[in-house]
Coordinates of C-alpha atoms and ligand atoms in Angstrom, one line a residue:
X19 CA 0.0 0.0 0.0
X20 CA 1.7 3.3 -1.0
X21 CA 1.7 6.2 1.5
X22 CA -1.3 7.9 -0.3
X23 CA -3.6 5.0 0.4
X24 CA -2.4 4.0 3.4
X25 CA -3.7 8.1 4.2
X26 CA -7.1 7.1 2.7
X27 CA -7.2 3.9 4.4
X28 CA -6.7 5.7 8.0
X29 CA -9.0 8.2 7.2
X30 CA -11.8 5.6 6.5
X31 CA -11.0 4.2 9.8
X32 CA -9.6 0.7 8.0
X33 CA -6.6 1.0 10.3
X34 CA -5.7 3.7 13.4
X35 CA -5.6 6.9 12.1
X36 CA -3.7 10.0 13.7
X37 CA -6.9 11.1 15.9
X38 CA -7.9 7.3 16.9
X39 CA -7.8 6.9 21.0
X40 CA -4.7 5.4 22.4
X41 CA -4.9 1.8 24.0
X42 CA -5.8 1.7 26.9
X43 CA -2.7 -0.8 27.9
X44 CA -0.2 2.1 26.1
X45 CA 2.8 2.9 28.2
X46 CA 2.8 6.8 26.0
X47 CA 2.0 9.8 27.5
X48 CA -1.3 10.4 28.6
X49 CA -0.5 14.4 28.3
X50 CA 1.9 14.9 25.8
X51 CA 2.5 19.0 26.2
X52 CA 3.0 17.8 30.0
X53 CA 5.8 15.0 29.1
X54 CA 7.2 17.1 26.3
X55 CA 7.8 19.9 29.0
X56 CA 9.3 17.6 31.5
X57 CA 11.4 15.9 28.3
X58 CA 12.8 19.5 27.4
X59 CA 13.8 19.9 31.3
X60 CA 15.7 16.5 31.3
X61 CA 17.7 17.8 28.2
X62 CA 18.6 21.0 29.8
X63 CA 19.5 19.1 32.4
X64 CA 21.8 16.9 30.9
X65 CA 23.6 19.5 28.3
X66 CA 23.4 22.1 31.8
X67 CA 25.7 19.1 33.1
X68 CA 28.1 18.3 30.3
X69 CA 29.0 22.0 30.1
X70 CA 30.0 22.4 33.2
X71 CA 31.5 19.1 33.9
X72 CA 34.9 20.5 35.6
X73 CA 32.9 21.8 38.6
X74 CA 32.0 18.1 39.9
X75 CA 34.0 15.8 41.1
X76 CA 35.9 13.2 38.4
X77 CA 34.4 10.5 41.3
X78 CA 33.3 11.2 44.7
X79 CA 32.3 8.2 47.1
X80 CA 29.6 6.7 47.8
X81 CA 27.5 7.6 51.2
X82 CA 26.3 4.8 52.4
X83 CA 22.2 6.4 52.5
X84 CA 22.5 7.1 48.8
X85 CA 23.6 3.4 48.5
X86 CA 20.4 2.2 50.7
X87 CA 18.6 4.2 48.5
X88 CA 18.7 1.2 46.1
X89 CA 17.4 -1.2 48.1
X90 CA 13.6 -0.3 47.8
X91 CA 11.4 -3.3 46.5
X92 CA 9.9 -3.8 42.8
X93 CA 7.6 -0.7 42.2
X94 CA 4.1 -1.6 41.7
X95 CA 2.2 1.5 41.7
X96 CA 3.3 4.8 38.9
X97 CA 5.6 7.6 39.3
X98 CA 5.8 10.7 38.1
X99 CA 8.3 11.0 35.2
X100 CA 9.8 14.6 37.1
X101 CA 9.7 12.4 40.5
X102 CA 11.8 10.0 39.0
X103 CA 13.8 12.6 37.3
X104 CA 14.7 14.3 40.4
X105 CA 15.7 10.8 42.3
X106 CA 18.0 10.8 39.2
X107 CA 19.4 14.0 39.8
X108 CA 19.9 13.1 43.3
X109 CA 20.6 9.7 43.8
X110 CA 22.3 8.7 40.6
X111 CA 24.3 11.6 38.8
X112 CA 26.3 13.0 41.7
X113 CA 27.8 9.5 42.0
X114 CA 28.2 8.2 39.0
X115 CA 32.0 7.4 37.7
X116 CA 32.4 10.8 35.7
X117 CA 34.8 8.8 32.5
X118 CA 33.3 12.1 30.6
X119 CA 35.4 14.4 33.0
X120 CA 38.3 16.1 31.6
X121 CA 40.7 14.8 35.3
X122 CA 39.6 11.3 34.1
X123 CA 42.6 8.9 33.1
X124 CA 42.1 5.6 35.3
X125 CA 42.0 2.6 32.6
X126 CA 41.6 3.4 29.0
X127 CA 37.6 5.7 28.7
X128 CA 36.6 7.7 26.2
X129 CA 34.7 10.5 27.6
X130 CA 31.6 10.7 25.1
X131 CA 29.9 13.7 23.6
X132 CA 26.6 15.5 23.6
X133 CA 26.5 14.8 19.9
X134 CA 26.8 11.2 20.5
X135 CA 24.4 11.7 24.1
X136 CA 21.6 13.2 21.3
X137 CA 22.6 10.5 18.7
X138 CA 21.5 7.6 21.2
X139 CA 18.4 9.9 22.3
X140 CA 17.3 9.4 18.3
X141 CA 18.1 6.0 18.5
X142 CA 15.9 5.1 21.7
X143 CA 13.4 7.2 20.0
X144 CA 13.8 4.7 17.1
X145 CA 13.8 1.8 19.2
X146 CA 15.3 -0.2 16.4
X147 CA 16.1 -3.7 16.4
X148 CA 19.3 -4.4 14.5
X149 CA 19.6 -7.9 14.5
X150 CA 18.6 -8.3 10.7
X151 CA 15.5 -7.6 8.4
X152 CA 15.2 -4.7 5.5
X153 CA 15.5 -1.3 7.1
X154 CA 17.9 1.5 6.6
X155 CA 19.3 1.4 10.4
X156 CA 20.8 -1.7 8.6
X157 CA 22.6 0.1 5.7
X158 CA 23.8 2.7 8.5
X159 CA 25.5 0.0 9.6
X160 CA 27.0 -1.2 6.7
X161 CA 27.7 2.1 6.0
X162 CA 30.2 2.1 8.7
X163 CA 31.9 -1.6 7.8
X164 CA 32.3 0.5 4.4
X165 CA 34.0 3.3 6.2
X166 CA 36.2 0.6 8.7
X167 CA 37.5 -0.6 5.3
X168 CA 38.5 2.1 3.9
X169 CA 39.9 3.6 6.9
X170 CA 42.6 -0.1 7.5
X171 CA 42.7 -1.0 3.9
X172 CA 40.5 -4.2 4.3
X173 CA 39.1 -5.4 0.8
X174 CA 35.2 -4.3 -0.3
X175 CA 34.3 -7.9 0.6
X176 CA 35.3 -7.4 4.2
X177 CA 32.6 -7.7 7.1
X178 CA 32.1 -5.8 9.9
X179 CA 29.8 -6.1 13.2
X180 CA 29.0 -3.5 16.2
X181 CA 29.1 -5.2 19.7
X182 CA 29.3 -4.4 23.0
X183 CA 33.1 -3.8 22.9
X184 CA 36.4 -5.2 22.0
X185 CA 36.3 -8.0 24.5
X186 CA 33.2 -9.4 22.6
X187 CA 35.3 -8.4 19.6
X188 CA 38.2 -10.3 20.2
X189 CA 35.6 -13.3 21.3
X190 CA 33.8 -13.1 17.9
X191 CA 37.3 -13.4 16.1
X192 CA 38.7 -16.2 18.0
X193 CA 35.7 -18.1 17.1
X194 CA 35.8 -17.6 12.9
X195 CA 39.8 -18.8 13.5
X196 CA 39.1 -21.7 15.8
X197 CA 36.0 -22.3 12.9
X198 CA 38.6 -22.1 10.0
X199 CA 41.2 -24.4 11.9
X200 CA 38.8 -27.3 13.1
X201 CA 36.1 -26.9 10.1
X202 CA 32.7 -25.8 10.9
X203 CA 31.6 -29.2 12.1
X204 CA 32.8 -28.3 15.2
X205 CA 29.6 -26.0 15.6
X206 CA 27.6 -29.1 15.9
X207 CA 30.2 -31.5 17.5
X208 CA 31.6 -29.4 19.7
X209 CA 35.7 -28.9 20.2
X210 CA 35.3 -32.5 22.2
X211 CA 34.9 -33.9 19.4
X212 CA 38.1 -32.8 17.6
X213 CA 42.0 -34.7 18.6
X214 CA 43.7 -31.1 17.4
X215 CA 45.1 -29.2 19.8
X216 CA 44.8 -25.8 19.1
X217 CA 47.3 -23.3 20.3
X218 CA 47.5 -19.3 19.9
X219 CA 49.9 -17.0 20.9
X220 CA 49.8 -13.3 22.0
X221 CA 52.5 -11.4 24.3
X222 CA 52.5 -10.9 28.3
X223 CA 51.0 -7.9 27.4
X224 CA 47.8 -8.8 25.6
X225 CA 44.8 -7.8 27.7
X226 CA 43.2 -10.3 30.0
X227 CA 40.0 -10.8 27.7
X228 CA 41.6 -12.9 24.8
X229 CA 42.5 -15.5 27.2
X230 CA 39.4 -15.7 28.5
X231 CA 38.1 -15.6 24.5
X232 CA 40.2 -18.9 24.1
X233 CA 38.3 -19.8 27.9
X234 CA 34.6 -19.2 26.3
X235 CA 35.5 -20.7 22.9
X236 CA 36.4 -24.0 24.2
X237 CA 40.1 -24.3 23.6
X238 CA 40.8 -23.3 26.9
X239 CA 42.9 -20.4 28.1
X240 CA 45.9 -22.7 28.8
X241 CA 45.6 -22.5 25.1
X242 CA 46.7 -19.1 24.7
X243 CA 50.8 -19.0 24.8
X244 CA 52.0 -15.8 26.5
X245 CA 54.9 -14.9 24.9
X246 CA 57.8 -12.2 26.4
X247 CA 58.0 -9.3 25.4
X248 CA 60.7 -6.3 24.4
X249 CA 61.8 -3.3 26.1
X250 CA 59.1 -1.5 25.1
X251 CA 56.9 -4.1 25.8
X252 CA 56.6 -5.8 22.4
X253 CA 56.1 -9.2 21.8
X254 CA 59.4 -10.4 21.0
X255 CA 59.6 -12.2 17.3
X256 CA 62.0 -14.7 17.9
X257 CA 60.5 -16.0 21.3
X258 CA 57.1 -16.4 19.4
X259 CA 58.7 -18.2 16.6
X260 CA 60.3 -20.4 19.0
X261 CA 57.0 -21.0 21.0
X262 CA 55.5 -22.1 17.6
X263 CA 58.0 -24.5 16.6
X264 CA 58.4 -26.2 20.0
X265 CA 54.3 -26.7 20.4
X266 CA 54.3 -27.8 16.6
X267 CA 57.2 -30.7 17.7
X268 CA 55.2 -31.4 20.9
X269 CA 51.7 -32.2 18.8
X270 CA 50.1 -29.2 19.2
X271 CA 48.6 -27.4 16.2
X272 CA 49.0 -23.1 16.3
X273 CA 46.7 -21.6 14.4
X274 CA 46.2 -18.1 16.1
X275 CA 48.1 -15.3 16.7
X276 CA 47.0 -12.3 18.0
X277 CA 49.0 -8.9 18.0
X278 CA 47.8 -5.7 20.2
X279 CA 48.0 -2.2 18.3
X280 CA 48.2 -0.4 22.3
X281 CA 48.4 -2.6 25.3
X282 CA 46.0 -1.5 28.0
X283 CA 49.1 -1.4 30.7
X284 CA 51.6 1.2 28.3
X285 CA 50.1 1.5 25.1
X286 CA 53.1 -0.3 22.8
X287 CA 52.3 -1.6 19.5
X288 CA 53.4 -4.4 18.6
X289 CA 55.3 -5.4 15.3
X290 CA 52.1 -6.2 13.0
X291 CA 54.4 -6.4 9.9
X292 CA 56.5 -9.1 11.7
X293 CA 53.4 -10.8 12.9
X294 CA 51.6 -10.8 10.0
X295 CA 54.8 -11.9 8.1
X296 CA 55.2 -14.9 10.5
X297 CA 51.3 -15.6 10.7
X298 CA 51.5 -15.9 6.6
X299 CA 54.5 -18.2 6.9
X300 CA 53.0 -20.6 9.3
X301 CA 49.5 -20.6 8.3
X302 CA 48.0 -18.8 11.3
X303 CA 45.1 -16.4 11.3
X304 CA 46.7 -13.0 12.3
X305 CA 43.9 -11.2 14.3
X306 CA 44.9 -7.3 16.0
X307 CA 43.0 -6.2 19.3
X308 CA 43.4 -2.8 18.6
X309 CA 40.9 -1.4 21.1
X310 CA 41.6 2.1 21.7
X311 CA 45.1 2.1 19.1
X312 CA 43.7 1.2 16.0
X313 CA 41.9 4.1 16.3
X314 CA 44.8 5.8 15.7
X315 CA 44.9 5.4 12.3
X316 CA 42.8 8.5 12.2
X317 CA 46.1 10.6 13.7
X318 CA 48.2 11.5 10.5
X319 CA 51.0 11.7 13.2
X320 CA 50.5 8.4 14.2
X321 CA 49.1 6.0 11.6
X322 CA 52.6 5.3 10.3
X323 CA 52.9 3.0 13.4
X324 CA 49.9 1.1 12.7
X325 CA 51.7 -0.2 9.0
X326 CA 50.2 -3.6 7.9
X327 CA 47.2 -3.2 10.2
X328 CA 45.8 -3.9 6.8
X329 CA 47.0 -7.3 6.2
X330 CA 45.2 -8.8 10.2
X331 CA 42.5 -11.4 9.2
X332 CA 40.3 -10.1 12.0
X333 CA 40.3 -6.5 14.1
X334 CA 38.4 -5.7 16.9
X335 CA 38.6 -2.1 18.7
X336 CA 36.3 0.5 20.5
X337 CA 34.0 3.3 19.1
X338 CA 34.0 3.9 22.4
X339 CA 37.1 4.7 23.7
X340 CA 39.3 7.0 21.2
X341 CA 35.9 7.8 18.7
X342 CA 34.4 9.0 21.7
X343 CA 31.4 7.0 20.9
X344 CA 28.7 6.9 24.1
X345 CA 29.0 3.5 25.7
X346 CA 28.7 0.7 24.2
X347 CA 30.1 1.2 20.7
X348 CA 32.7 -2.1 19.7
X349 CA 33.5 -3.3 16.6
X350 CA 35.1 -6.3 14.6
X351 CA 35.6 -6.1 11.1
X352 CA 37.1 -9.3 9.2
X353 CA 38.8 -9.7 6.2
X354 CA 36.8 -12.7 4.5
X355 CA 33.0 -12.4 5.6
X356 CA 32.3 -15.6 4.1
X357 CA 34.5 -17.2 6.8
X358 CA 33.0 -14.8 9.5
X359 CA 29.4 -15.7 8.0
X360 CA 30.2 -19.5 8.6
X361 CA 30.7 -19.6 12.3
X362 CA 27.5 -17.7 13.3
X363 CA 24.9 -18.2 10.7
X364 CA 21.9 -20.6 11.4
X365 CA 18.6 -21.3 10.2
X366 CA 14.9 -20.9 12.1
X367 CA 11.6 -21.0 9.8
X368 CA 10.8 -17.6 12.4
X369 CA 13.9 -15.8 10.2
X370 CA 13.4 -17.3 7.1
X371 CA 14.8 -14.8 4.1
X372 CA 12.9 -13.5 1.5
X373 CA 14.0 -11.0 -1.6
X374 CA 10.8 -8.6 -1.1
X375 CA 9.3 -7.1 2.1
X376 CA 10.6 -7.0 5.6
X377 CA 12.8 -10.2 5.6
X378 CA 14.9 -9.1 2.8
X379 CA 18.2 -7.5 3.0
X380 CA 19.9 -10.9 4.1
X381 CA 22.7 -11.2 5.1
X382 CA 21.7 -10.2 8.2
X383 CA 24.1 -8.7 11.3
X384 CA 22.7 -11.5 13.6
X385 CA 24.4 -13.7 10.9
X386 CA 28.0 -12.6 11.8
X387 CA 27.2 -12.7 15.6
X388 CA 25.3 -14.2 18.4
X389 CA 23.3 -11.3 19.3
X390 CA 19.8 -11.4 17.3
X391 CA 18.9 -8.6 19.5
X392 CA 21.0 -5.4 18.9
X393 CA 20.7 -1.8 19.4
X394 CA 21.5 1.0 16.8
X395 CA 24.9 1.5 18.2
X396 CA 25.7 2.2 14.4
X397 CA 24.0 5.5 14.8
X398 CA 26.2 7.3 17.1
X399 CA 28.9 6.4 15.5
X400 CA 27.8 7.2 12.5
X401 CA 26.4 10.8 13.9
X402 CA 30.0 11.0 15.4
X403 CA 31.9 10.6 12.1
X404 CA 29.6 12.9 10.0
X405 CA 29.5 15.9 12.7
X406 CA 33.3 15.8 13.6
X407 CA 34.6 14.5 10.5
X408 CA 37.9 12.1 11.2
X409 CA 40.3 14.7 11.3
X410 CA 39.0 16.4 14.5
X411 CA 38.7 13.2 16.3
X412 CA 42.3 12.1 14.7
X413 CA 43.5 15.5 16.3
X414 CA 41.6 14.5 19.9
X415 CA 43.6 11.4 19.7
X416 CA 47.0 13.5 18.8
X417 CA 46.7 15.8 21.4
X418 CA 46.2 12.9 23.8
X419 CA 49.3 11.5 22.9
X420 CA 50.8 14.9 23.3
X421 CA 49.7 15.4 26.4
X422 CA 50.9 11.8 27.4
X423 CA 54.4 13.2 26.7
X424 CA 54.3 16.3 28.7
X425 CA 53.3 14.2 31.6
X426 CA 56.5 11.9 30.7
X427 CA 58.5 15.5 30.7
X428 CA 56.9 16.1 34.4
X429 CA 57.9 13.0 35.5
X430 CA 61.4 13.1 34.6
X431 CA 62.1 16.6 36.1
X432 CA 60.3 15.6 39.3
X433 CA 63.0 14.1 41.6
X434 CA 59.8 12.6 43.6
X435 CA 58.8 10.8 41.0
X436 CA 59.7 7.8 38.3
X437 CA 58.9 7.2 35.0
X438 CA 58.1 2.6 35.1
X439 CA 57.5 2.5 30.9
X440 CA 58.0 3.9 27.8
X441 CA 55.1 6.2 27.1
X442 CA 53.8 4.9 23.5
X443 CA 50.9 6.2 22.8
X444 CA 48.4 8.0 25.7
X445 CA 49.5 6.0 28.5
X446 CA 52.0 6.8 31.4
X447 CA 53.2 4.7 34.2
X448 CA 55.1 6.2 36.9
X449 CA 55.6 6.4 41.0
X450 CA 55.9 8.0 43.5
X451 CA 59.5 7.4 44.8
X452 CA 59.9 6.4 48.6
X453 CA 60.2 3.5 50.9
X454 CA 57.0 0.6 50.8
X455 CA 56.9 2.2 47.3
X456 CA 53.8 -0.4 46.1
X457 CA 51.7 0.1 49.0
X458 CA 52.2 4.1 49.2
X459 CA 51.7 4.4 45.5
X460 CA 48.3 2.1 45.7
X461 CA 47.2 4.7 48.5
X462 CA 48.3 7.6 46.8
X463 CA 46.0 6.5 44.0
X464 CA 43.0 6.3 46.3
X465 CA 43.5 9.0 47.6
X466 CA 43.8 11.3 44.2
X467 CA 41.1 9.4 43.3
X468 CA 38.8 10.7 46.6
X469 CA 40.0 14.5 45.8
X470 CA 38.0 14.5 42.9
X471 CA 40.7 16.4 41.1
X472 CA 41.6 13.6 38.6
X473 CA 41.7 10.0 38.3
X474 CA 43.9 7.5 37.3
X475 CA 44.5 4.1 37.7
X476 CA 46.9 1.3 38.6
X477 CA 48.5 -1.5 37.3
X478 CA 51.9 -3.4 37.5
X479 CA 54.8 -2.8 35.5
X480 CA 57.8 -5.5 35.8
X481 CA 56.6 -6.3 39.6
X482 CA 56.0 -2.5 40.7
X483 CA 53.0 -0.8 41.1
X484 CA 52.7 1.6 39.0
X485 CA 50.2 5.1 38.7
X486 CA 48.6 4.8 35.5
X487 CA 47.2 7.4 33.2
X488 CA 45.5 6.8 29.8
X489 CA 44.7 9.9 28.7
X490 CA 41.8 9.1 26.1
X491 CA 39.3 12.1 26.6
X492 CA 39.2 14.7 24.3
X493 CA 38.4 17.1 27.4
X494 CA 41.6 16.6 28.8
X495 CA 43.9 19.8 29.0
X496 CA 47.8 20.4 30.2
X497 CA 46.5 21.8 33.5
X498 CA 44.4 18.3 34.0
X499 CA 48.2 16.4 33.5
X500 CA 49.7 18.8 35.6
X501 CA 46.6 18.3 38.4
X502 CA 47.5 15.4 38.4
X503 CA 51.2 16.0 39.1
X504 CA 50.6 18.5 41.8
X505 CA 47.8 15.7 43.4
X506 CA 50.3 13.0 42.9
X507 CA 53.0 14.9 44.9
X508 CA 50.7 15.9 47.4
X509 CA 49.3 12.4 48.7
X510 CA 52.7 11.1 48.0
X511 CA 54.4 13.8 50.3
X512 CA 51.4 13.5 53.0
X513 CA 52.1 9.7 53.2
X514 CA 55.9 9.8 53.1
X515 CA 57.5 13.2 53.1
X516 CA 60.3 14.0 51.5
X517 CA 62.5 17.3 51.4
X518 CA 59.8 18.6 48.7
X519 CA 58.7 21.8 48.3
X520 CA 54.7 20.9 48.6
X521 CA 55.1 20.6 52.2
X522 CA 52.3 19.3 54.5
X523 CA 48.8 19.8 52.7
X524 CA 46.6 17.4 52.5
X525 CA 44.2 16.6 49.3
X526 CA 40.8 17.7 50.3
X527 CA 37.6 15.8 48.4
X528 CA 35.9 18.1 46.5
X529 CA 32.1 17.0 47.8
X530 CA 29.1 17.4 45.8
X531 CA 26.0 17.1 48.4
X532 CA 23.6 14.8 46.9
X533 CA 20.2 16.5 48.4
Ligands
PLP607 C1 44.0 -3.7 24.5 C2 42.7 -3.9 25.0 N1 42.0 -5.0 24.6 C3 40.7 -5.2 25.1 C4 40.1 -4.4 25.9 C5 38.7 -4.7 26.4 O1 37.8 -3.8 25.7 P1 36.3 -3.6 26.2 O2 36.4 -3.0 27.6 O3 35.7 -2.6 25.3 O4 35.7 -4.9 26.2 C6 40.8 -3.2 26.4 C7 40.1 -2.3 27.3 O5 40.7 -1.3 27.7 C8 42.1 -3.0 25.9 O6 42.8 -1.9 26.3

């Protein structure tokens, strides 16, 4: 029925028209000037908030009252949307982890936009369900695989799928290599029923979620050969060709191996044209976790480093951390998508195919992954690209990388303090320098952390504990790295003081009052 007659067709009451009463069951408005009103105040709000994020607290603890608050039982009865609003105001905001704020650099968090806040506003609005069938939140998606090719030189015929980020990224690739290596009978059969014994190999670095991939896949994480790494925190070549050769002797069959373009602890990159030059000689399937790095292909300044990122079988990384895509925004894109295609697709008379009407459009995105239910994540990300273009968010990522390395110069004029790796990309680990050094420094990150003046993380570098800051917000200024010096010194001199010239101050909490 074309629009015309589906007008006529309303207006001869053959199907609801515009003026027909609403169900009685509906969950809309019941007075929509009303819930517009209150929908126009809950903007404000939030835009009200995002421009003036630097006058809260990066985190502030949590009272134990506004914890209780979350205990109250199922509600039965309604609410008022502005009651609700306000508990939100109160109860939720003032506490929640503040990854947008510019003093944020604790793990690796992209700090979002209001472009990308009104982006996922259109999207609810939508409500769409991108698991498959014919409609154009579809081809925004597949406009965006288009644009991942392009962007890391994967061929036209390459696939790409949105997930929830790159640890369900990395997941999704491990599965297409383990399909490739054991055949796809091992969908049905299970890897039980298989006498190879897969291996794969990353370095020490590799984040944590890649051995649990091999975990969920069934190989096992003891699977997953950790090989050593450089001085810069590279996996070393000639350890992992060694690794290779002694499993192949031993019976063991390789047939993964996975590079990281930025580790989560320092950022390195590691040699993808010497990996993908040993994954072609020995027949393994070269997949990169580039979660926040690859990313950095947008950086003119930087995209040199990622050479023969174009040559990985598989790719996972984050809208959401250096694209500055809302939460949740990950991505995989592989190189053949009839091999992706293989290790997900299956058949149900309920999602039968057609070539006409709403079932067309096959393949669907629930065909390259396990969700069937999916959000429009696509649409942020594609109202992200368009509004800021790639060379703004290349020069966020840039200046990131620039700020990393005036915190480096900090460092290394600070007697007080110690540089623990080579700053790569956007991440710097350092200490404070005294006696007990990993306990002080753990408490000297809590404690920054409870000023509310910035916030970064920890992790361990060679056996120290190190201060680590991953500068991936595009809010983040020179005086936010050199907060975090000055708070750094402070809880550092307040827990073990040395002759320094910040004396005896203490950090105080910046509080927020929550009523
Ligand atoms: C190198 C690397 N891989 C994987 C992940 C996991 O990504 P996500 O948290 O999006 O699942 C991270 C997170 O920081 C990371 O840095």
């Amino acid at each position: 029925m074309g629009f015309d007659e589906q007008l006529s067709a309303s207006s001869a009451g053959l199907v609801p028209g515009p003026n027909s009463s609403p169900s009685v069951a509906s969950l809309d408005p019941q007075d929509w000037p009303l819930f517009r009103a209150q929908s126009h105040r809950m903007l404000d709000d939030m835009l009200d908030y995002l421009q003036n994020l630097r006058r809260r607290p990066v985190w502030q603890p949590i009272p134990n009252e506004v914890r209780a608050h979350f205990s109250d039982p199922v509600p039965r009865a309604p609410a008022a949307l502005a009651t609700v609003h306000q508990e939100f105001l109160q109860f939720v905001l003032p506490f929640a982890l503040r990854n947008a704020h510019p003093g944020f650099m604790g793990w690796v968090q992209g700090g979002g936009t209001p472009v990308g806040m009104l982006a996922e506003m259109l999207a609810a609005g939508l409500n769409a369900n991108c698991g498959g069938r014919d409609h154009i939140p579809i081809e925004v998606e597949r406009q965006i695989v288009r644009w991942m090719q392009e962007l890391f030189g994967f061929p036209q015929t390459a696939s790409g799928l949105f997930v929830t980020g790159t640890s369900a990224a990395n997941l999704l690739a491990v599965l297409v290599a383990r399909d490739v290596a054991l055949g796809c009978e091992v969908r049905a059969k299970g890897v039980a029923s298989s006498t190879t014994r897969l291996t794969a190999y990353a370095s020490v670095a590799v984040h944590n979620c890649v051995s649990q991939a091999l975990d969920l896949s069934g190989l096992g994480s003891d699977a997953l050969r950790l090989v050593p790494v450089d001085n810069r925190q590279r996996i070393r070549l000639d350890a992992l060709h060694k690794a290779i050769q002694s499993d192949r002797e031993a019976g063991f069959t390789p047939f993964l191996v996975i590079g990281t373009a930025g580790t989560v602890d320092t950022g390195a990159i590691d040699d993808l044209a010497g990996l993908s030059g040993m994954a072609s000689a020995e027949k393994l399937w070269f997949h990169v976790d580039g979660a926040f790095g690859a990313l950095a292909i947008l950086a003119p300044d930087l995209a040199p480093r990622l050479a023969c990122i174009e040559r990985a079988d598989s790719l996972a990384f984050d809208f959401h951390k250096w694209a500055q895509v809302p939460y949740d925004a990950g991505f995989v894109l592989v190189r053949d998508a009839a091999l992706h295609r293989q290790a997900f697709e299956s058949s149900a008379a309920y999602l039968t195919r057609e070539t006409r009407g709403l079932a067309a459009g096959s393949p669907w995105p629930c065909d390259f992954g396990p969700d069937l239910s999916r959000g429009f994540r696509a649409l942020k990300t594609w109202f992200t690209f368009k509004v800021f273009g790639t060379e703004a968010l290349g020069a966020a990522i840039s200046e990131n990388c620039s700020l990393a390395r005036h915190l480096e110069a900090r460092i290394c004029e600070s007697p007080e303090l110690q540089l623990l790796a080579p700053v790569e990309l956007n991440i710097v680990c350092f200490r404070y320098r005294c006696a007990k050094p990993d306990a002080v420094n753990a408490e000297i990150a809590i404690r920054v952390q409870e000023s509310g003046i910035v916030a970064p993380s920890t992790t361990t570098i060679n056996g120290q504990l190190a201060l680590r800051a991953a500068i991936t917000n595009h809010r983040t200024t020179r005086a936010d790295i050199d907060a975090l010096i000055d708070a750094t010194l402070l809880a550092g001199h307040s827990l073990q003081p040395h002759s320094s010239p910040h004396g005896s101050h203490d950090l105080q909490p910046q509080e927020v009052a929550y009523s």
